[in-house]
Coordinates of N, CA, C and O in Angstrom, one line a residue:
M1 N 106.2 112.7 98.3 CA 104.9 112.1 97.8 C 104.3 111.3 98.9 O 104.9 110.7 99.7
S2 N 103.0 111.4 99.0 CA 102.3 110.7 100.1 C 102.0 109.2 99.8 O 102.1 108.8 98.6
S3 N 101.8 108.5 100.8 CA 101.4 107.1 100.7 C 100.0 106.9 101.2 O 99.6 107.5 102.2
L4 N 99.3 106.0 100.5 CA 97.9 105.8 100.8 C 97.7 104.4 101.5 O 98.2 103.4 101.0
I5 N 97.0 104.5 102.6 CA 96.7 103.2 103.3 C 95.2 102.9 102.9 O 94.3 103.7 103.2
T6 N 95.0 101.8 102.3 CA 93.6 101.3 102.1 C 93.3 100.2 103.1 O 94.0 99.3 103.2
I7 N 92.2 100.4 103.8 CA 91.8 99.5 104.9 C 90.6 98.8 104.5 O 89.6 99.4 104.1
C8 N 90.6 97.5 104.5 CA 89.4 96.6 104.3 C 88.5 96.8 105.4 O 88.8 96.4 106.6
D9 N 87.3 97.3 105.2 CA 86.4 97.5 106.3 C 85.4 96.4 106.5 O 84.5 96.4 107.3
T10 N 85.5 95.3 105.7 CA 84.6 94.2 105.8 C 85.3 93.0 106.4 O 84.7 91.9 106.6
C11 N 86.6 93.1 106.7 CA 87.4 92.0 107.3 C 86.7 91.5 108.6 O 86.3 92.4 109.5
K12 N 86.7 90.2 108.8 CA 86.2 89.6 110.0 C 87.1 88.5 110.5 O 87.5 87.7 109.7
G13 N 87.5 88.6 111.7 CA 88.3 87.5 112.3 C 87.5 86.2 112.3 O 86.3 86.2 112.2
E14 N 88.2 85.1 112.4 CA 87.5 83.8 112.4 C 86.4 83.7 113.5 O 85.4 83.0 113.2
D15 N 86.6 84.3 114.6 CA 85.7 84.1 115.7 C 84.7 85.3 115.8 O 84.0 85.5 116.8
W16 N 84.5 86.0 114.7 CA 83.7 87.3 114.7 C 82.3 87.0 115.1 O 81.8 87.7 116.0
E17 N 81.7 86.0 114.6 CA 80.3 85.7 115.0 C 80.1 85.3 116.4 O 79.2 85.7 117.1
T18 N 81.0 84.5 116.9 CA 80.9 84.1 118.3 C 81.2 85.2 119.3 O 80.7 85.1 120.5
R19 N 81.8 86.2 118.9 CA 82.1 87.4 119.8 C 80.8 88.3 119.9 O 80.8 89.1 120.9
G20 N 79.9 88.1 119.0 CA 78.6 88.8 119.2 C 78.7 90.3 119.0 O 78.0 91.0 119.6
I21 N 79.7 90.8 118.2 CA 79.8 92.2 118.0 C 79.1 92.6 116.6 O 79.1 91.8 115.7
E22 N 78.7 93.8 116.5 CA 78.0 94.2 115.3 C 79.0 94.9 114.3 O 78.7 95.0 113.1
V23 N 80.1 95.4 114.8 CA 81.0 96.1 113.9 C 82.1 95.1 113.5 O 82.6 94.4 114.3
T24 N 82.4 95.1 112.2 CA 83.5 94.2 111.7 C 84.8 94.6 112.3 O 85.1 95.7 112.7
D25 N 85.7 93.6 112.3 CA 87.1 93.8 112.8 C 87.7 94.9 111.8 O 88.5 95.7 112.3
G26 N 87.4 94.8 110.5 CA 87.9 95.8 109.6 C 87.5 97.2 109.9 O 88.3 98.1 109.8
E27 N 86.2 97.4 110.3 CA 85.7 98.7 110.7 C 86.5 99.2 111.9 O 86.9 100.4 112.0
S28 N 86.6 98.4 112.9 CA 87.4 98.7 114.1 C 88.8 99.1 113.7 O 89.3 100.1 114.3
F29 N 89.4 98.3 112.9 CA 90.8 98.6 112.5 C 90.9 99.9 111.7 O 91.8 100.7 111.9
A30 N 89.9 100.1 110.8 CA 89.9 101.4 110.1 C 89.8 102.6 111.0 O 90.5 103.6 110.8
D31 N 88.9 102.5 112.0 CA 88.8 103.6 112.9 C 90.2 103.9 113.6 O 90.6 105.1 113.7
L32 N 90.8 102.9 114.0 CA 92.1 103.0 114.7 C 93.2 103.6 113.8 O 94.0 104.5 114.2
I33 N 93.3 103.1 112.6 CA 94.3 103.6 111.6 C 94.0 105.0 111.2 O 94.9 105.8 111.2
E34 N 92.7 105.3 111.0 CA 92.4 106.7 110.6 C 92.8 107.7 111.8 O 93.3 108.8 111.5
A35 N 92.5 107.3 113.0 CA 92.9 108.1 114.1 C 94.4 108.3 114.2 O 94.9 109.4 114.5
A36 N 95.1 107.2 114.0 CA 96.6 107.2 114.1 C 97.2 108.1 113.0 O 98.3 108.7 113.2
A37 N 96.5 108.1 111.8 CA 97.1 108.8 110.7 C 96.7 110.3 110.7 O 97.3 111.1 109.9
E38 N 95.8 110.7 111.5 CA 95.4 112.1 111.6 C 96.6 113.0 111.9 O 97.3 112.8 112.9
G39 N 96.8 113.9 111.0 CA 97.9 114.8 111.1 C 99.3 114.3 110.8 O 100.3 115.0 110.9
Q40 N 99.3 113.1 110.3 CA 100.6 112.5 109.9 C 101.0 112.9 108.5 O 100.3 112.6 107.6
P41 N 102.1 113.7 108.4 CA 102.4 114.2 107.0 C 102.7 113.0 106.1 O 103.4 112.0 106.5
G42 N 102.3 113.1 104.9 CA 102.6 112.1 103.8 C 101.8 110.8 103.9 O 102.0 109.9 103.1
V43 N 100.8 110.8 104.8 CA 99.9 109.6 104.9 C 98.5 109.9 104.8 O 98.0 110.8 105.5
T44 N 97.8 109.2 103.9 CA 96.3 109.4 103.7 C 95.7 108.0 103.9 O 96.4 107.0 103.7
T45 N 94.4 108.0 104.1 CA 93.7 106.7 104.3 C 92.4 106.7 103.5 O 91.9 107.8 103.2
R46 N 92.0 105.5 103.2 CA 90.6 105.3 102.7 C 90.2 103.9 103.1 O 91.0 103.1 103.4
R47 N 88.9 103.7 103.0 CA 88.3 102.4 103.3 C 87.8 101.8 102.0 O 87.4 102.5 101.1
H48 N 87.9 100.5 101.9 CA 87.4 99.8 100.8 C 86.7 98.5 101.3 O 87.3 97.8 102.1
S49 N 85.6 98.1 100.7 CA 84.9 96.9 101.1 C 85.5 95.7 100.4 O 85.3 95.6 99.2
C50 N 86.2 94.9 101.0 CA 86.8 93.6 100.6 C 88.0 93.8 99.7 O 88.0 94.2 98.6
L51 N 89.2 93.5 100.3 CA 90.4 93.4 99.6 C 90.7 91.9 99.2 O 91.8 91.6 98.7
M52 N 89.8 91.0 99.4 CA 89.8 89.6 99.1 C 91.0 88.8 99.7 O 91.5 87.9 99.2
G53 N 91.2 89.2 101.0 CA 92.2 88.5 101.7 C 91.6 87.9 103.0 O 92.2 88.0 104.1
C54 N 90.4 87.4 102.9 CA 89.6 87.0 104.0 C 90.3 86.0 105.0 O 90.1 86.1 106.2
A55 N 91.1 85.2 104.4 CA 91.8 84.2 105.3 C 92.9 84.9 106.1 O 93.4 84.3 107.1
R56 N 93.3 86.1 105.8 CA 94.3 86.9 106.5 C 93.8 88.2 107.1 O 94.5 89.1 107.3
A57 N 92.5 88.2 107.5 CA 91.9 89.5 108.0 C 92.7 89.9 109.3 O 93.1 89.0 110.0
C58 N 92.9 91.1 109.5 CA 92.5 92.3 108.9 C 93.6 92.8 107.8 O 94.8 92.6 108.1
N59 N 93.1 93.3 106.7 CA 94.0 93.6 105.6 C 94.1 95.1 105.3 O 93.1 95.8 105.4
V60 N 95.3 95.5 104.8 CA 95.5 96.9 104.4 C 96.4 96.8 103.2 O 97.2 95.8 103.0
T61 N 96.4 97.9 102.4 CA 97.5 98.1 101.4 C 98.1 99.4 101.7 O 97.5 100.3 102.2
I62 N 99.4 99.5 101.3 CA 100.2 100.7 101.3 C 100.7 101.0 99.9 O 101.4 100.1 99.4
Q63 N 100.3 102.1 99.4 CA 100.5 102.3 98.0 C 100.9 103.8 97.7 O 100.5 104.7 98.5
S64 N 101.7 103.9 96.6 CA 102.0 105.3 96.1 C 102.5 105.1 94.7 O 103.1 104.1 94.3
A65 N 102.1 106.1 93.9 CA 102.5 106.0 92.4 C 104.0 106.0 92.3 O 104.7 106.7 93.0
G66 N 104.4 105.1 91.4 CA 105.8 105.0 91.1 C 106.7 104.3 92.1 O 107.9 104.3 92.0
K67 N 106.0 103.6 93.1 CA 106.8 103.0 94.2 C 106.3 101.5 94.3 O 105.2 101.2 93.8
L68 N 107.1 100.7 95.0 CA 106.6 99.4 95.4 C 105.4 99.6 96.3 O 105.3 100.5 97.1
N69 N 104.5 98.7 96.1 CA 103.2 98.7 96.9 C 103.1 97.4 97.7 O 103.5 96.4 97.2
Y70 N 102.4 97.4 98.8 CA 102.4 96.3 99.7 C 101.0 96.0 100.2 O 100.1 96.9 100.4
T71 N 100.7 94.7 100.4 CA 99.5 94.2 101.0 C 99.9 93.6 102.3 O 100.9 92.8 102.3
L72 N 99.3 93.9 103.4 CA 99.6 93.3 104.7 C 98.3 92.8 105.3 O 97.2 93.3 105.0
G73 N 98.4 91.8 106.1 CA 97.2 91.2 106.7 C 97.6 90.4 108.0 O 98.7 90.5 108.5
E74 N 96.5 89.8 108.5 CA 96.6 89.0 109.8 C 96.9 89.9 111.0 O 97.7 89.6 111.8
F75 N 96.2 91.0 111.0 CA 96.3 92.0 112.1 C 95.1 91.8 113.1 O 94.0 91.5 112.7
E76 N 95.4 92.0 114.4 CA 94.3 92.2 115.3 C 94.0 93.7 115.3 O 95.0 94.5 115.2
P77 N 92.8 94.1 115.3 CA 92.5 95.5 115.3 C 92.8 96.2 116.6 O 92.0 96.3 117.5
S78 N 94.1 96.5 116.8 CA 94.6 97.1 118.0 C 95.3 98.4 117.8 O 95.7 98.7 116.6
Q79 N 95.4 99.2 118.8 CA 96.1 100.5 118.7 C 97.5 100.3 118.3 O 98.0 101.0 117.4
E80 N 98.2 99.3 118.8 CA 99.6 99.1 118.5 C 99.8 98.7 117.0 O 100.7 99.3 116.3
A81 N 98.9 97.9 116.5 CA 99.0 97.5 115.1 C 98.6 98.7 114.2 O 99.3 98.9 113.2
A82 N 97.6 99.5 114.5 CA 97.3 100.7 113.7 C 98.4 101.7 113.7 O 98.8 102.2 112.6
E83 N 99.1 101.9 114.8 CA 100.2 102.8 114.8 C 101.4 102.3 114.0 O 102.0 103.1 113.4
A84 N 101.6 101.0 114.0 CA 102.6 100.4 113.2 C 102.4 100.6 111.7 O 103.3 100.9 111.0
V85 N 101.1 100.3 111.3 CA 100.8 100.5 109.9 C 101.0 101.9 109.5 O 101.6 102.2 108.4
V86 N 100.6 102.9 110.3 CA 100.8 104.3 109.9 C 102.3 104.7 109.9 O 102.7 105.4 109.0
A87 N 103.0 104.2 110.9 CA 104.5 104.5 110.9 C 105.2 103.9 109.7 O 106.0 104.6 109.1
Y88 N 104.8 102.7 109.3 CA 105.4 102.1 108.1 C 105.0 102.9 106.9 O 105.8 103.2 106.0
A89 N 103.7 103.3 106.8 CA 103.3 104.1 105.6 C 104.0 105.4 105.6 O 104.4 105.9 104.5
A90 N 104.4 106.0 106.7 CA 105.1 107.3 106.7 C 106.6 107.0 106.2 O 107.1 107.8 105.4
L91 N 107.1 105.9 106.6 CA 108.5 105.5 106.0 C 108.4 105.3 104.5 O 109.3 105.6 103.8
H92 N 107.3 104.6 104.1 CA 107.1 104.3 102.7 C 107.0 105.6 101.9 O 107.6 105.8 100.8
A93 N 106.3 106.6 102.5 CA 106.1 107.9 101.8 C 107.5 108.6 101.7 O 107.7 109.3 100.7
E94 N 108.4 108.5 102.7 CA 109.7 109.1 102.6 C 110.7 108.4 101.7 O 111.6 109.0 101.2
S95 N 110.4 107.2 101.4 CA 111.3 106.4 100.5 C 111.1 106.7 99.1 O 109.9 106.8 98.6
E96 N 112.2 106.9 98.3 CA 112.1 107.2 96.9 C 111.4 106.0 96.1 O 110.7 106.2 95.2
T97 N 111.7 104.8 96.6 CA 111.2 103.6 95.8 C 110.1 102.9 96.5 O 109.5 102.0 95.9
G98 N 109.8 103.2 97.7 CA 108.8 102.5 98.5 C 109.3 101.4 99.4 O 108.7 100.9 100.2
Q99 N 110.6 101.1 99.2 CA 111.2 100.1 99.9 C 111.8 100.7 101.2 O 112.4 101.7 101.2
V100 N 111.5 100.0 102.4 CA 111.9 100.5 103.7 C 112.9 99.4 104.2 O 112.5 98.3 104.3
P101 N 114.1 99.8 104.7 CA 115.0 98.8 105.3 C 114.3 98.1 106.5 O 113.7 98.8 107.3
Y102 N 114.5 96.8 106.5 CA 113.9 96.0 107.6 C 114.2 96.5 109.0 O 113.3 96.5 109.8
R103 N 115.4 97.0 109.2 CA 115.7 97.5 110.5 C 114.9 98.7 110.9 O 114.8 99.0 112.1
Q104 N 114.2 99.4 110.0 CA 113.4 100.5 110.3 C 111.9 100.1 110.5 O 111.1 101.0 111.0
W105 N 111.6 98.9 110.2 CA 110.2 98.5 110.3 C 109.7 98.5 111.8 O 110.4 98.0 112.7
P106 N 108.5 99.1 112.1 CA 108.0 98.9 113.4 C 107.8 97.4 113.8 O 107.4 96.7 112.9
Q107 N 108.1 97.1 115.0 CA 108.0 95.7 115.4 C 106.6 95.1 115.1 O 106.5 93.9 114.6
A108 N 105.6 95.8 115.3 CA 104.2 95.2 115.2 C 103.8 95.0 113.7 O 102.8 94.5 113.4
I109 N 104.7 95.4 112.8 CA 104.4 95.2 111.3 C 105.1 93.9 110.8 O 104.6 93.4 109.8
K110 N 106.1 93.5 111.5 CA 106.9 92.4 111.1 C 106.0 91.1 111.1 O 105.3 90.8 112.0
G111 N 106.1 90.3 110.0 CA 105.4 89.1 109.9 C 104.0 89.3 109.3 O 103.2 88.3 109.2
H112 N 103.6 90.5 108.9 CA 102.3 90.8 108.4 C 102.3 91.1 106.9 O 101.2 91.3 106.3
F113 N 103.4 91.1 106.2 CA 103.5 91.3 104.8 C 103.0 90.1 104.0 O 103.4 89.0 104.3
V114 N 102.1 90.3 103.1 CA 101.5 89.3 102.3 C 102.0 89.3 100.9 O 102.4 88.3 100.3
T115 N 102.0 90.5 100.3 CA 102.5 90.6 98.9 C 103.2 92.0 98.7 O 102.9 92.9 99.4
R116 N 104.1 92.0 97.7 CA 104.7 93.2 97.3 C 104.5 93.3 95.8 O 104.7 92.4 95.0
H117 N 104.0 94.5 95.4 CA 103.7 94.7 94.0 C 104.6 95.7 93.4 O 104.9 96.8 94.0
P118 N 105.1 95.5 92.2 CA 106.0 96.5 91.5 C 105.2 97.7 91.1 O 103.9 97.6 91.0
P119 N 105.8 98.8 91.0 CA 105.1 100.0 90.5 C 104.4 99.7 89.1 O 105.0 99.0 88.3
L120 N 103.3 100.3 88.9 CA 102.7 100.2 87.6 C 103.6 101.0 86.6 O 104.2 102.0 87.0
P121 N 103.6 100.5 85.4 CA 104.4 101.2 84.4 C 103.9 102.6 84.1 O 102.6 102.8 84.2
S122 N 104.7 103.6 83.9 CA 104.3 104.9 83.6 C 103.6 104.9 82.2 O 103.8 104.0 81.4
D123 N 102.9 106.0 81.9 CA 102.3 106.1 80.6 C 103.2 106.5 79.5 O 102.9 106.5 78.3
D124 N 104.5 106.7 79.8 CA 105.5 107.2 78.9 C 105.8 106.1 77.8 O 106.2 105.1 78.0

């Protein structure tokens, strides 16, 4: 089963305005994550405007039906962070429950977990 990375494309770092850039940090991070996920089996991406985690920008979620789901934040929009998000999503996709042992987490993902959500109940 695949895992979906939702990337907030409206996230802005605290110093966004003073840097004088026109593209949000979220858009930059989305570009990097999408590129890193290209061709990665079991991982898909989508953009969403505002995940309401503004104090912890840049934010993403990693989700899959019937599994634990995660919100992560406080990323710098970097290649290393994007690759770590995608690597974790791939491990999430391989996991039956969505839980990935800490020892397998990419280093650049550690310290960025904000919330863990239980799977939604099935319609049964």
